[in-house]
Coordinates of C-alpha atoms and ligand atoms in Angstrom, one line a residue:
M9 CA 64.1 -36.6 -40.9
R10 CA 63.6 -35.7 -37.2
S11 CA 63.4 -32.0 -37.9
E12 CA 60.9 -32.7 -40.7
T13 CA 58.7 -34.6 -38.3
I14 CA 58.9 -31.7 -35.8
H15 CA 58.0 -29.3 -38.6
T16 CA 55.0 -31.4 -39.6
R17 CA 53.8 -31.7 -36.0
S18 CA 54.0 -28.0 -35.3
Q19 CA 52.1 -27.3 -38.6
T20 CA 49.4 -29.7 -37.6
Q21 CA 49.3 -28.1 -34.2
Q22 CA 48.9 -24.7 -35.8
A23 CA 46.1 -25.9 -38.0
R24 CA 44.3 -27.4 -35.0
L25 CA 44.8 -24.1 -33.0
A26 CA 43.3 -22.3 -36.0
A27 CA 40.4 -24.7 -35.9
I28 CA 39.9 -24.1 -32.2
Y29 CA 40.0 -20.3 -32.8
E30 CA 37.4 -20.7 -35.5
V31 CA 35.1 -22.9 -33.5
S32 CA 35.4 -20.7 -30.4
A33 CA 34.3 -17.7 -32.4
R34 CA 31.2 -19.6 -33.4
L35 CA 30.6 -20.8 -29.8
G36 CA 30.3 -17.3 -28.5
S37 CA 27.4 -16.4 -30.8
I38 CA 25.2 -19.4 -29.9
F39 CA 22.7 -19.0 -27.0
D40 CA 20.6 -22.0 -27.8
L41 CA 21.9 -24.5 -25.3
T42 CA 21.2 -27.7 -27.3
K43 CA 22.9 -26.2 -30.4
L44 CA 25.8 -25.1 -28.3
F45 CA 26.3 -28.5 -26.6
N46 CA 26.2 -30.2 -30.1
L47 CA 28.8 -27.8 -31.4
V48 CA 31.1 -28.3 -28.4
M49 CA 30.7 -32.1 -28.8
D50 CA 31.4 -32.2 -32.5
A51 CA 34.4 -29.9 -32.2
T52 CA 35.8 -32.0 -29.4
I53 CA 35.6 -35.2 -31.5
E54 CA 37.0 -33.3 -34.5
L55 CA 39.9 -31.8 -32.6
T56 CA 40.9 -34.9 -30.8
Q57 CA 40.0 -37.4 -33.6
A58 CA 38.6 -39.6 -30.7
E59 CA 36.5 -42.6 -31.3
R60 CA 33.8 -41.4 -28.8
G61 CA 33.2 -38.4 -26.8
F62 CA 30.9 -37.1 -24.0
V63 CA 30.2 -33.6 -22.6
M64 CA 28.8 -33.7 -19.1
L65 CA 27.6 -30.9 -16.9
L66 CA 27.2 -30.9 -13.2
N67 CA 23.5 -30.6 -12.2
E68 CA 23.5 -28.1 -9.3
Q69 CA 20.2 -29.4 -8.1
T70 CA 20.8 -33.1 -8.1
G71 CA 24.6 -32.9 -7.7
K72 CA 24.8 -35.5 -10.5
L73 CA 26.4 -35.3 -13.9
D74 CA 24.1 -34.8 -16.9
V75 CA 25.4 -35.9 -20.3
V76 CA 24.5 -33.1 -22.6
G77 CA 26.4 -34.4 -25.7
A78 CA 27.5 -37.8 -26.8
R79 CA 29.1 -38.8 -30.1
N80 CA 30.8 -41.5 -32.1
F81 CA 33.7 -40.7 -34.3
D82 CA 31.4 -40.5 -37.3
K83 CA 29.5 -37.8 -35.3
R84 CA 26.6 -40.1 -34.8
T85 CA 24.8 -39.1 -31.6
I86 CA 25.0 -42.0 -29.2
S87 CA 22.6 -42.8 -26.5
A88 CA 23.3 -41.0 -23.2
Q89 CA 22.9 -44.4 -21.6
N90 CA 26.3 -45.2 -23.0
S91 CA 27.6 -42.9 -20.4
T92 CA 27.5 -45.9 -18.1
E93 CA 30.3 -47.2 -20.3
I94 CA 32.5 -44.3 -19.5
S95 CA 34.7 -44.3 -16.5
T96 CA 32.7 -42.2 -14.0
S97 CA 35.7 -42.4 -11.6
I98 CA 37.9 -40.7 -14.2
V99 CA 35.4 -38.0 -14.8
E100 CA 34.8 -37.6 -11.1
R101 CA 38.5 -37.4 -10.5
A102 CA 38.9 -34.7 -13.2
I103 CA 36.0 -32.7 -11.8
T104 CA 37.0 -33.0 -8.1
T105 CA 40.7 -32.3 -8.7
A106 CA 39.9 -29.7 -11.5
E107 CA 42.8 -31.2 -13.3
P108 CA 42.9 -32.7 -16.8
I109 CA 43.6 -36.4 -17.1
L110 CA 45.4 -38.2 -20.0
T111 CA 46.2 -41.9 -20.2
S112 CA 47.7 -43.3 -23.2
N113 CA 47.2 -46.9 -22.1
A114 CA 44.4 -47.1 -19.6
Q115 CA 44.7 -50.9 -19.3
E116 CA 48.1 -50.5 -17.8
D117 CA 47.6 -47.3 -15.9
H118 CA 47.7 -48.1 -12.2
R119 CA 45.3 -45.3 -11.5
F120 CA 42.5 -47.1 -13.4
A121 CA 43.5 -50.7 -12.8
D122 CA 40.3 -51.4 -10.9
V123 CA 38.0 -49.2 -12.9
Q124 CA 35.3 -51.5 -14.3
S125 CA 34.6 -49.6 -17.5
V126 CA 38.2 -49.4 -18.4
V127 CA 38.7 -53.0 -18.0
G128 CA 35.3 -54.2 -19.2
Y129 CA 35.3 -52.0 -22.3
Q130 CA 39.0 -52.3 -23.0
L131 CA 39.5 -48.6 -23.0
R132 CA 43.0 -47.7 -23.9
S133 CA 43.3 -44.0 -24.5
I134 CA 41.3 -41.6 -22.4
M135 CA 41.3 -37.8 -22.0
C136 CA 39.1 -36.0 -19.6
V137 CA 39.2 -32.3 -19.1
P138 CA 37.3 -30.3 -16.6
L139 CA 35.1 -27.5 -17.9
R140 CA 36.1 -24.5 -15.7
V141 CA 34.7 -21.1 -15.6
R142 CA 34.7 -18.3 -13.0
G143 CA 36.8 -20.5 -10.7
R144 CA 34.2 -23.3 -10.7
V145 CA 34.1 -26.6 -12.5
I146 CA 30.8 -26.9 -14.3
G147 CA 31.4 -30.2 -16.0
A148 CA 33.8 -32.2 -18.1
A149 CA 34.7 -33.1 -21.7
Y150 CA 35.6 -36.8 -22.1
V151 CA 37.0 -38.6 -25.1
D152 CA 38.3 -42.2 -25.4
N153 CA 39.5 -44.8 -27.8
R154 CA 38.8 -48.4 -27.3
F155 CA 41.3 -50.4 -29.3
M156 CA 44.4 -48.3 -29.8
S157 CA 46.7 -47.2 -27.2
G158 CA 48.8 -44.1 -27.5
V159 CA 46.3 -42.3 -29.6
F160 CA 46.3 -39.2 -27.4
G161 CA 49.4 -37.3 -26.5
Q162 CA 50.2 -34.2 -24.4
D163 CA 49.6 -32.0 -27.4
D164 CA 46.1 -33.4 -27.7
L165 CA 45.5 -32.8 -24.1
D166 CA 46.8 -29.2 -24.3
L167 CA 44.5 -28.6 -27.2
L168 CA 41.5 -30.1 -25.5
V169 CA 42.2 -28.0 -22.4
T170 CA 42.4 -24.8 -24.5
F171 CA 39.2 -25.7 -26.2
A172 CA 37.4 -26.8 -23.0
N173 CA 38.2 -23.4 -21.4
Q174 CA 36.6 -21.6 -24.4
A175 CA 33.7 -24.0 -24.4
A176 CA 33.1 -23.6 -20.6
V177 CA 32.9 -19.8 -21.0
S178 CA 30.4 -20.1 -23.8
I179 CA 28.3 -22.6 -22.0
D180 CA 28.3 -20.4 -18.9
N181 CA 27.3 -17.3 -20.9
A182 CA 24.6 -19.2 -22.7
R183 CA 23.2 -20.5 -19.5
L184 CA 23.2 -17.1 -17.9
F185 CA 21.6 -15.6 -21.0
N186 CA 18.9 -18.3 -20.8
Q187 CA 18.3 -17.7 -17.1
T188 CA 18.0 -13.9 -17.6
D189 CA 15.9 -14.5 -20.7
Q190 CA 13.6 -16.9 -18.8
A191 CA 13.4 -14.6 -15.8
L192 CA 12.6 -11.7 -18.1
S193 CA 10.0 -13.6 -20.0
R194 CA 8.5 -14.9 -16.7
R195 CA 8.3 -11.3 -15.6
V196 CA 6.8 -10.1 -18.8
E197 CA 4.3 -12.9 -18.7
E198 CA 3.5 -12.1 -15.1
L199 CA 3.0 -8.4 -16.0
T200 CA 0.7 -9.4 -18.8
V201 CA -1.3 -11.6 -16.5
F202 CA -1.6 -8.9 -13.9
Q203 CA -2.6 -6.4 -16.6
Q204 CA -5.5 -8.8 -17.4
I205 CA -6.3 -9.4 -13.8
D206 CA -6.4 -5.6 -13.1
R207 CA -8.5 -5.0 -16.1
Q208 CA -11.0 -7.7 -15.1
L209 CA -11.0 -6.9 -11.4
N210 CA -11.4 -3.2 -11.8
R211 CA -14.2 -3.6 -14.3
S212 CA -16.4 -5.4 -11.7
L213 CA -18.0 -3.8 -8.7
D214 CA -19.8 -7.0 -7.8
L215 CA -18.2 -8.6 -4.8
D216 CA -19.0 -12.2 -5.7
R217 CA -17.6 -11.7 -9.2
V218 CA -14.4 -10.1 -7.9
L219 CA -13.8 -13.0 -5.6
G220 CA -14.6 -15.6 -8.3
L221 CA -12.2 -13.9 -10.7
A222 CA -9.4 -13.7 -8.2
L223 CA -9.9 -17.4 -7.3
D224 CA -9.9 -18.5 -10.9
W225 CA -6.6 -16.8 -11.5
A226 CA -5.1 -18.2 -8.3
V227 CA -6.2 -21.8 -9.0
N228 CA -5.3 -21.8 -12.7
L229 CA -1.9 -20.2 -12.4
T230 CA -0.7 -22.2 -9.4
Q231 CA -2.3 -25.4 -10.8
A232 CA -4.0 -26.0 -7.5
E233 CA -6.6 -28.7 -7.2
N234 CA -9.0 -26.8 -5.0
G235 CA -9.3 -23.2 -3.9
A236 CA -11.4 -20.9 -1.8
I237 CA -11.5 -17.3 -0.9
G238 CA -12.9 -16.2 2.4
L239 CA -13.6 -12.8 4.0
V240 CA -13.3 -12.1 7.7
G241 CA -16.8 -12.0 9.1
D242 CA -18.5 -11.0 12.3
S243 CA -17.4 -12.2 15.6
A244 CA -18.9 -15.5 16.6
E245 CA -19.2 -17.0 20.1
T246 CA -17.3 -20.3 20.5
P247 CA -18.1 -23.0 23.1
D248 CA -15.5 -21.5 25.5
S249 CA -17.3 -18.3 24.9
T250 CA -14.3 -16.5 23.6
P251 CA -15.4 -14.3 20.7
H252 CA -13.6 -15.3 17.5
K253 CA -13.7 -13.8 14.1
S254 CA -15.0 -16.2 11.5
I255 CA -14.1 -16.5 7.9
N256 CA -17.0 -16.7 5.4
M257 CA -15.9 -18.7 2.4
L258 CA -17.5 -16.8 -0.4
A259 CA -15.9 -18.3 -3.5
R260 CA -14.9 -21.9 -4.0
K261 CA -13.5 -24.1 -6.7
G262 CA -12.9 -27.9 -7.0
D263 CA -13.8 -30.0 -4.0
Q264 CA -13.8 -26.9 -1.9
A265 CA -17.1 -26.0 -3.7
D266 CA -18.9 -28.2 -1.2
A267 CA -16.8 -27.0 1.8
E268 CA -18.3 -25.5 4.9
H269 CA -19.3 -21.9 4.4
T270 CA -17.8 -20.6 7.6
I271 CA -14.6 -21.5 9.3
Q272 CA -13.7 -20.3 12.7
S273 CA -10.5 -18.3 12.8
N274 CA -9.1 -20.4 15.7
H275 CA -8.4 -23.0 13.0
P276 CA -4.5 -23.3 13.3
I277 CA -3.6 -22.2 9.7
L278 CA -6.1 -19.5 9.7
D279 CA -5.0 -18.3 13.0
Q280 CA -1.4 -17.9 11.7
V281 CA -2.6 -16.1 8.6
L282 CA -5.2 -13.9 10.3
R283 CA -3.3 -12.9 13.4
G284 CA 0.2 -12.8 11.9
G285 CA -0.7 -11.7 8.5
D286 CA 1.7 -14.4 7.2
V287 CA 1.6 -16.8 4.4
A288 CA 1.1 -20.4 5.6
R289 CA 2.2 -23.4 3.6
S290 CA 1.7 -26.9 5.1
R291 CA 1.2 -30.5 4.3
H292 CA -1.5 -32.3 6.2
E293 CA -4.6 -34.5 6.0
S294 CA -7.3 -32.8 4.0
A295 CA -10.5 -32.0 5.9
L296 CA -12.4 -32.5 2.7
A297 CA -11.0 -35.6 1.1
D298 CA -9.3 -38.7 2.5
K299 CA -5.8 -37.7 1.4
T300 CA -2.8 -35.7 2.3
V301 CA -2.6 -32.3 0.6
T302 CA -0.2 -29.3 0.4
Q303 CA -2.1 -26.3 1.5
L304 CA -1.3 -22.7 0.9
A305 CA -3.1 -19.9 2.8
V306 CA -2.3 -16.3 1.8
P307 CA -3.8 -13.3 3.6
I308 CA -5.7 -10.6 1.8
R309 CA -4.6 -7.4 3.5
N310 CA -6.0 -3.9 3.3
Q311 CA -4.2 -1.1 5.1
G312 CA -2.4 -3.4 7.4
E313 CA -5.5 -5.4 8.4
T314 CA -6.2 -8.9 7.2
I315 CA -9.6 -8.8 5.6
G316 CA -9.6 -12.3 4.2
L317 CA -7.6 -15.1 2.7
I318 CA -7.0 -17.2 -0.3
L319 CA -6.8 -20.9 0.4
L320 CA -5.4 -23.3 -2.2
D321 CA -4.5 -27.0 -2.0
S322 CA -2.9 -29.6 -4.2
P323 CA -2.1 -33.3 -3.8
L324 CA 1.5 -32.6 -5.0
E325 CA 4.2 -32.5 -2.3
N326 CA 6.2 -29.8 -4.1
A327 CA 3.2 -27.7 -5.0
F328 CA 3.3 -23.9 -4.4
P329 CA 6.9 -23.0 -4.9
R330 CA 8.2 -19.6 -4.0
E331 CA 7.1 -18.0 -7.3
D332 CA 3.6 -19.3 -6.8
I333 CA 3.5 -17.8 -3.3
D334 CA 4.8 -14.5 -4.5
F335 CA 2.2 -14.5 -7.3
V336 CA -0.7 -15.3 -5.0
G337 CA 0.5 -12.6 -2.7
R338 CA 0.5 -10.0 -5.4
L339 CA -2.9 -11.3 -6.6
A340 CA -4.2 -10.9 -3.0
D341 CA -3.0 -7.2 -2.9
R342 CA -5.0 -6.6 -6.1
A343 CA -8.0 -8.5 -4.8
A344 CA -7.9 -6.4 -1.6
V345 CA -8.4 -3.2 -3.6
A346 CA -11.1 -4.7 -5.8
I347 CA -12.9 -6.0 -2.7
K348 CA -12.7 -2.6 -1.0
N349 CA -14.2 -1.0 -4.1
A350 CA -16.9 -3.6 -4.4
R351 CA -17.8 -3.1 -0.7
L352 CA -17.9 0.7 -1.0
Y353 CA -20.1 0.3 -4.1
E354 CA -22.3 -2.2 -2.2
A355 CA -22.6 0.3 0.7
L356 CA -23.4 3.1 -1.7
R357 CA -26.0 0.9 -3.5
H358 CA -27.5 0.0 -0.1
A359 CA -27.7 3.6 1.0
K360 CA -29.3 4.6 -2.4
Q361 CA -31.8 1.8 -2.0
Q362 CA -32.7 3.0 1.5
Q363 CA -33.1 6.5 0.1
N364 CA -35.3 5.3 -2.7
D365 CA -37.4 3.2 -0.3
F366 CA -37.8 6.3 1.9
L367 CA -38.8 8.5 -1.0
A368 CA -41.3 5.9 -2.3
V369 CA -43.0 6.0 1.1
V370 CA -42.9 9.8 1.5
T371 CA -44.1 10.6 -2.0
H372 CA -46.9 8.1 -1.6
E373 CA -48.0 9.5 1.8
L374 CA -47.9 13.1 0.7
R375 CA -50.0 12.7 -2.3
S376 CA -53.4 12.2 -0.6
P377 CA -53.2 15.0 1.9
M378 CA -52.1 17.4 -0.9
T379 CA -55.1 16.4 -3.0
T380 CA -57.3 17.0 0.0
I381 CA -55.7 20.5 0.6
M382 CA -56.2 21.3 -3.0
G383 CA -59.8 20.2 -3.0
Y384 CA -60.8 22.1 0.1
T385 CA -58.9 25.2 -0.8
D386 CA -60.6 25.2 -4.2
L387 CA -64.0 24.7 -2.6
V388 CA -63.5 27.6 -0.1
R389 CA -62.1 29.9 -2.9
S390 CA -65.2 29.1 -5.0
G391 CA -67.3 30.5 -2.2
A392 CA -69.0 27.2 -1.4
A393 CA -68.3 27.8 2.3
G394 CA -69.4 31.4 2.4
A395 CA -68.6 34.6 0.4
L396 CA -65.0 35.8 0.4
N397 CA -63.5 39.2 -0.1
P398 CA -60.9 39.7 -2.8
Q399 CA -58.0 39.6 -0.4
Q400 CA -59.1 36.2 0.9
V401 CA -59.5 35.0 -2.7
E402 CA -55.9 36.1 -3.4
L403 CA -54.5 34.4 -0.3
L404 CA -56.2 31.2 -1.2
E405 CA -54.9 31.4 -4.7
T406 CA -51.4 31.7 -3.3
V407 CA -52.0 28.6 -1.2
M408 CA -53.2 26.8 -4.3
G409 CA -50.2 27.9 -6.3
N410 CA -47.8 26.7 -3.6
V411 CA -49.6 23.4 -3.2
K412 CA -49.4 22.9 -7.0
Q413 CA -45.7 23.5 -6.9
M414 CA -45.4 20.9 -4.1
R415 CA -47.4 18.4 -6.0
L416 CA -45.1 18.9 -9.0
L417 CA -42.1 18.3 -6.7
V418 CA -43.6 15.1 -5.3
S419 CA -44.5 13.9 -8.7
D420 CA -41.0 14.6 -10.0
L421 CA -39.4 12.8 -7.0
A422 CA -41.7 9.8 -7.5
D423 CA -40.7 9.7 -11.2
I424 CA -37.0 9.8 -10.3
N425 CA -37.5 7.1 -7.8
R426 CA -39.3 4.9 -10.2
L427 CA -36.7 5.5 -13.0
E428 CA -33.8 4.8 -10.6
M429 CA -35.3 1.6 -9.3
G430 CA -36.2 0.5 -12.7
H431 CA -39.9 0.5 -11.7
L432 CA -41.2 2.9 -14.4
Q433 CA -43.5 1.1 -16.7
L434 CA -43.4 2.6 -20.2
K435 CA -46.4 2.1 -22.5
C436 CA -44.8 2.4 -25.9
S437 CA -46.8 2.6 -29.1
A438 CA -46.4 4.3 -32.5
F439 CA -47.7 7.8 -32.8
E440 CA -47.2 11.1 -34.7
I441 CA -44.9 13.5 -32.9
K442 CA -46.7 16.4 -34.4
N443 CA -49.9 15.6 -32.4
V444 CA -47.9 15.6 -29.2
L445 CA -46.2 18.9 -30.0
R446 CA -49.4 20.6 -30.9
Q447 CA -51.0 19.4 -27.7
V448 CA -48.1 20.8 -25.6
K449 CA -48.2 24.1 -27.5
R450 CA -51.9 24.4 -26.6
S451 CA -51.3 23.7 -22.9
L452 CA -48.4 26.2 -22.6
R453 CA -50.0 28.9 -24.8
E454 CA -51.1 31.0 -21.8
R455 CA -47.7 31.1 -20.0
I456 CA -45.9 31.9 -23.3
H457 CA -48.5 34.6 -23.9
D458 CA -47.9 36.0 -20.4
K459 CA -44.3 36.7 -21.2
A460 CA -45.1 38.0 -24.6
Q461 CA -42.8 35.5 -26.3
R462 CA -43.1 34.6 -29.9
F463 CA -43.6 30.9 -30.5
S464 CA -43.1 28.9 -33.7
L465 CA -43.7 25.2 -34.3
T466 CA -42.3 23.6 -37.5
I467 CA -43.0 20.0 -38.4
D468 CA -41.0 18.7 -41.4
A469 CA -43.0 16.9 -44.1
D470 CA -43.3 13.1 -44.2
L471 CA -42.1 12.5 -40.7
P472 CA -42.5 8.8 -39.8
P473 CA -44.3 7.9 -36.5
V474 CA -42.1 7.4 -33.4
F475 CA -42.3 4.4 -31.2
A476 CA -42.4 5.7 -27.6
D477 CA -44.6 6.3 -24.6
M478 CA -46.9 9.2 -25.6
E479 CA -47.6 10.4 -22.0
R480 CA -43.9 10.5 -21.2
T481 CA -43.1 12.2 -24.5
I482 CA -45.6 14.9 -23.6
Q483 CA -43.9 15.3 -20.3
V484 CA -40.5 15.6 -22.0
A485 CA -41.6 18.2 -24.5
T486 CA -43.6 20.1 -21.8
N487 CA -40.5 20.2 -19.6
L488 CA -38.1 21.5 -22.3
I489 CA -40.6 24.1 -23.7
T490 CA -41.4 25.3 -20.1
N491 CA -37.7 25.7 -19.5
A492 CA -37.4 27.7 -22.7
N493 CA -40.3 29.9 -21.5
K494 CA -38.9 30.3 -18.0
Y495 CA -35.3 31.0 -18.9
T496 CA -36.0 33.4 -21.8
P497 CA -36.9 37.0 -21.0
E498 CA -40.2 38.7 -21.9
G499 CA -40.6 39.3 -25.6
G500 CA -38.1 36.5 -26.4
M501 CA -38.4 33.9 -29.0
I502 CA -39.0 30.1 -28.8
G503 CA -38.9 27.8 -31.8
V504 CA -39.8 24.1 -31.9
R505 CA -38.9 22.0 -34.9
A506 CA -39.4 18.2 -35.5
R507 CA -37.2 16.6 -38.1
R508 CA -36.0 13.2 -39.3
D509 CA -32.5 12.2 -38.1
G510 CA -31.5 8.8 -39.3
Q511 CA -33.5 6.2 -37.3
F512 CA -34.8 8.9 -35.1
V513 CA -37.2 11.8 -35.1
A514 CA -35.4 14.7 -33.5
V515 CA -37.2 17.6 -31.8
D516 CA -35.2 20.9 -31.3
V517 CA -36.4 23.4 -28.7
V518 CA -34.6 26.7 -29.5
D519 CA -34.7 29.8 -27.4
N520 CA -32.9 33.2 -27.4
G521 CA -32.9 33.3 -23.6
F522 CA -30.3 33.5 -20.8
G523 CA -28.1 30.6 -22.1
I524 CA -25.9 28.5 -19.9
S525 CA -22.2 29.0 -19.1
E526 CA -19.7 26.2 -20.0
T527 CA -19.1 25.4 -16.4
D528 CA -22.8 25.1 -15.6
Q529 CA -23.3 23.0 -18.7
E530 CA -21.3 20.2 -17.1
K531 CA -23.7 19.9 -14.2
L532 CA -26.9 20.5 -16.2
F533 CA -28.4 17.0 -15.9
S534 CA -27.5 16.5 -12.2
Q535 CA -30.4 16.4 -9.8
F536 CA -31.3 19.6 -7.9
F537 CA -28.9 21.6 -10.1
R538 CA -30.0 25.2 -10.9
V539 CA -27.9 28.0 -12.3
E540 CA -26.9 30.5 -9.6
S541 CA -28.3 33.7 -11.1
K542 CA -31.0 36.1 -10.0
Q543 CA -33.0 35.7 -13.3
V544 CA -33.0 31.9 -12.9
R545 CA -33.9 32.0 -9.2
E546 CA -36.9 34.2 -9.8
E547 CA -38.4 31.3 -11.7
K548 CA -40.0 28.5 -9.7
G549 CA -38.2 25.1 -10.0
W550 CA -36.4 22.3 -8.1
G551 CA -33.7 21.5 -10.6
L552 CA -35.1 18.0 -11.3
G553 CA -36.8 18.5 -14.7
L554 CA -33.7 17.9 -16.9
S555 CA -32.5 14.9 -15.1
I556 CA -36.0 13.3 -15.4
V557 CA -36.1 14.3 -19.1
K558 CA -32.8 12.6 -19.7
M559 CA -33.8 9.4 -18.0
L560 CA -37.2 9.3 -19.7
V561 CA -35.7 9.8 -23.2
E562 CA -33.0 7.2 -22.6
A563 CA -35.5 4.7 -21.2
Q564 CA -37.4 5.0 -24.5
G565 CA -34.3 4.3 -26.5
G566 CA -33.7 7.9 -27.4
E567 CA -31.0 10.5 -26.9
I568 CA -30.8 14.0 -25.5
S569 CA -28.3 16.8 -26.2
F570 CA -28.0 20.5 -26.0
R571 CA -26.0 23.5 -27.2
S572 CA -26.0 26.8 -25.3
E573 CA -24.2 30.1 -25.1
L574 CA -24.4 32.4 -22.1
G575 CA -26.5 35.5 -23.0
K576 CA -27.5 34.2 -26.4
G577 CA -29.8 31.2 -25.9
S578 CA -30.0 27.4 -26.0
V579 CA -31.1 24.5 -28.2
F580 CA -32.2 21.3 -26.4
T581 CA -32.7 18.3 -28.8
F582 CA -34.4 15.1 -27.9
K583 CA -34.6 12.2 -30.3
L584 CA -37.0 9.2 -30.2
P585 CA -36.7 6.1 -32.3
I586 CA -38.9 5.8 -35.3
E587 CA -41.2 2.8 -35.6
D588 CA -39.2 -0.3 -36.4
N589 CA -40.6 -1.1 -39.9
Q590 CA -40.2 2.5 -41.1
T591 CA -36.7 2.7 -42.5
Ligands
ADP4 P1 -35.7 23.7 -13.0 O1 -36.2 24.3 -14.2 O2 -36.8 23.2 -12.1 O3 -34.7 24.6 -12.3 P2 -34.3 21.8 -14.7 O4 -33.7 20.5 -14.3 O5 -35.4 21.8 -15.7 O6 -34.9 22.4 -13.4 O7 -33.2 22.8 -15.1 C1 -32.0 23.0 -14.4 C2 -31.4 24.3 -14.6 O8 -30.9 24.4 -15.9 C3 -32.3 25.4 -14.5 O9 -32.5 25.9 -13.2 C4 -31.6 26.5 -15.4 O10 -30.6 27.1 -14.6 C5 -31.0 25.7 -16.4 N1 -31.8 25.7 -17.7 C6 -32.6 24.7 -18.1 N2 -33.1 25.0 -19.3 C7 -32.6 26.2 -19.7 C8 -32.8 27.0 -20.8 N3 -33.6 26.7 -21.8 N4 -32.1 28.2 -20.8 C9 -31.2 28.5 -19.8 N5 -31.1 27.8 -18.7 C10 -31.7 26.6 -18.6

């Protein structure tokens, strides 16, 4: 009889060990913490056949125990509030001593004689096992039985200890996995955010926009209430006549939108940020609103020098944790680069503006004296001021030729200036391109004839009218055909053809002249570029024509392109839009 009992007990024990083995294998594959806690809880109840059970974990931040699983015997989840019914002193003892506790009759156990829950809830059988992993206790598994004593024996405790060890390892792994996973996804999220920030910041060369963008990101991602970005400005005299740098607040959000525009850098926080280049986080009375705020000031540094700062504030006491500070710091680094680019661009734009203003004055001032020179020279050459010998006539003609060249240059420069400043007024209308091309052909006939070049003009049938500025189209065609004439040797061939190309009328100017090398082709539309060759340099020119042609064609909604081969010739094609209603 006795041996039979023993046999049965060991069989039961074996079956329970097998169950532990089976559950433990499943535990290892679950990384979802809620699922894992539920499984640990269910398995604890099943293995011990307890009436109730709780799984608790130590919260490292609060130092308290969090109930992560709670069950009745029928596996119903019971409220975590019921945890007040468990003997916290038993759990605490198990956790502090790191030893399992078993009591088969708690009511009579002197260890728990005064424990309220044991007495109050008539707890009789209790087991509590610490969850231990990597030498630390991370929590406890607790089961109890209210009405029956002697339900749990040493075997049950051994089983629960074995299971608790497995469960603790699985919980620890899952928590680590989640931490790493969270850290990784935070990192990935941050990288994605920075990718967007970089894209937006690099796209803009406008300083205000750069600052506005950086501030939006800083405020939104740290959930600040207010924010401002300021840049270090010029020195300002303070009452004690010490020169201080000031911060010009250039971008603001929230209440800060109405904040003062300039803050003197001897302001305590700014001083720390500007002088030390450190991040400052403090809690103090807001200068703007009647409340206490947490304020974060992060320097924007460029090559070791603090060029500005990002200021954020929030009413929350725990606002701007470490990650936020790191984030704003990295954002400030990026903003520094974008600010530098925007400032360089601004300086360049300013220089260009000055150059344009200068050119506008010069070209205007040169025009009238040149007209006077031309007028008087022509008068003298015509003999109006007395008879001239042939040598004098020739000299005066050279003067006139040079003044004409200069007038061309002045007019080209004035055009470029107007185009660059957006001051060129186009007078667009619908007209036939063939009329323009015939007119240009007539005006260039003499110079083409002088070089004994063959010239052909082909106009395709049924060409729709173009919608463009006629005078400017004449200028474009004249320029390209003049180039063909200049850069094609004597006896060469020039062909002009107008044809339909989709929504455009295209004009090809073809020559079998010098052609342009591939390297030179890249610089062809740059101002003052001329090919370095004797043949080219024998022709008069300033290297401005093509860049004007390009700007003029594009300003009219057209396109320009070319193909060229050195020693063989070139084709320049400009396209102008056809009149809207002609499709
Ligand atoms: P410019 O004719 O006053 O030099 P452009 O801007 O019209 O100025 O042309 C720039 C340069 O491009 C010319 O100096 C010449 O070297 C080259 N070029 C332009 N058109 C042709 C062409 N049809 N064939 C060969 N080279 C050309």
